[in-house]
XYZ file of C-alpha atoms in Angstrom:
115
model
C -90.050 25.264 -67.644
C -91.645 27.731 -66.019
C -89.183 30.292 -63.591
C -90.718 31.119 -60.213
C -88.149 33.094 -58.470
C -90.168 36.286 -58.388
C -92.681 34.392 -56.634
C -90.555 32.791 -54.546
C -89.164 36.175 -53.494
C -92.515 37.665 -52.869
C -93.444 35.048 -50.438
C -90.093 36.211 -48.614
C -91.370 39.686 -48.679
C -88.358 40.958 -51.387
C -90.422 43.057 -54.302
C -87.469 44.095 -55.842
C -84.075 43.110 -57.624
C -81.685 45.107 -55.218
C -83.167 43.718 -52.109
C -82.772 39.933 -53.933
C -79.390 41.142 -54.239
C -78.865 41.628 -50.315
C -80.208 38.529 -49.306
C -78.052 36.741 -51.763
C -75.050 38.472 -50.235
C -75.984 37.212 -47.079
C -75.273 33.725 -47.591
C -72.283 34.456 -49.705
C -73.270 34.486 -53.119
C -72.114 37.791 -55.070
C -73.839 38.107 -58.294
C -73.797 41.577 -59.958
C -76.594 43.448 -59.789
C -76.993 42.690 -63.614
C -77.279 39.637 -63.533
C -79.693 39.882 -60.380
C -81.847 42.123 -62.806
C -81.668 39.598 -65.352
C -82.757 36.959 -63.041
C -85.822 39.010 -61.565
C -86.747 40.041 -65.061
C -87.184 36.751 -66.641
C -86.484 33.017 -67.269
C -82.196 32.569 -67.434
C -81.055 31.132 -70.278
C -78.342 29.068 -68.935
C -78.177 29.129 -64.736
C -74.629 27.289 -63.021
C -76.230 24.597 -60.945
C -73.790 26.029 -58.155
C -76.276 29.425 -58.408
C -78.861 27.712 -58.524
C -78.040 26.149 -55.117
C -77.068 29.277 -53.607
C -80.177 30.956 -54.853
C -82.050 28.214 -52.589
C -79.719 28.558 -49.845
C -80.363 32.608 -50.223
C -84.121 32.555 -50.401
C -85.086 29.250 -47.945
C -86.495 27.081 -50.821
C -85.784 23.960 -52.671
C -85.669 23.695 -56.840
C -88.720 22.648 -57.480
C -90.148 25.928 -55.883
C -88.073 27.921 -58.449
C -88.522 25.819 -61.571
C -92.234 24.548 -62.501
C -92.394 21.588 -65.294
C -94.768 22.946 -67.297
C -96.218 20.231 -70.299
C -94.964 20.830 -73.791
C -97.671 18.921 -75.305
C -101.178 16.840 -73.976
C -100.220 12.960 -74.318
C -104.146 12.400 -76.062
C -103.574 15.797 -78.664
C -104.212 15.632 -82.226
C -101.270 16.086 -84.390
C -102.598 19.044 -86.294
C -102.540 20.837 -83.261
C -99.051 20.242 -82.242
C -96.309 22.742 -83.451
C -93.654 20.755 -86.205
C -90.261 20.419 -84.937
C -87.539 22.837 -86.546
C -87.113 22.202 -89.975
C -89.994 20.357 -90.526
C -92.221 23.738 -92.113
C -93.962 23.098 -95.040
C -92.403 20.866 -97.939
C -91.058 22.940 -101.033
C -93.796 23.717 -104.046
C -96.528 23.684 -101.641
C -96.860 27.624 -101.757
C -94.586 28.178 -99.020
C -92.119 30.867 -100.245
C -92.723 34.243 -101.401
C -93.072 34.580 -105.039
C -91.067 37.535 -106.653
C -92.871 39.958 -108.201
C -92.562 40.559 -111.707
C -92.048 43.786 -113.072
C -95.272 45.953 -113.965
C -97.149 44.251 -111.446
C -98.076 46.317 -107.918
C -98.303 49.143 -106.686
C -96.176 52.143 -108.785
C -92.966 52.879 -107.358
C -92.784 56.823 -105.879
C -89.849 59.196 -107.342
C -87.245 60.307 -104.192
C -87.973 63.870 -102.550
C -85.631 66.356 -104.579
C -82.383 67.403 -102.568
């Protein structure tokens, strides 16, 4: 998903958080101003649907002017070029962990800096 309220808010003329603020007091919605910078500043992890609605209400727009689908992969791409899932990394033995080094090999250790 791709958050769009800052350009949602430009296209209202607001440019900045506090002034998102006012015109979110206006229809009754009283975030703090935290959590309005949070907002302006980047994608929310978790958003109350009831914000959400008042966050329309507050700025004259629907959801899907806020949130943007964006795809997480092309239907026709080629496996290699797809990310693995969590937990599917490469398989043990296959050169995928750092090997400890043994000792005498690397570079020589420095002495501490007297006291």
């Amino acid at each position: 998903m791709k958050w769009n309220l800052r350009w949602v808010a430009a296209q209202r003329d607001i440019w900045r958080a506090s002034q998102l603020k006012t015109a979110f007091e206006e229809v009754g919605f009283t975030p703090s101003l935290s959590k309005v910078a949070a907002l302006w500043s980047g994608m929310p992890v978790t958003l109350r649907l009831d914000d959400l609605d008042m966050i329309c209400a507050a700025l004259g727009c629907e959801v899907a002017d806020l949130l943007q689908a964006e795809p997480v992969a092309a239907a026709g791409a080629a496996p290699e070029t797809l990310k693995p899932a969590v937990g599917q990394g490469p398989q043990a033995g296959s050169g995928s962990r750092p090997v400890p080094r043994q000792p005498g090999t690397g570079p020589a250790r420095r002495a501490l800096p007297p006291n």
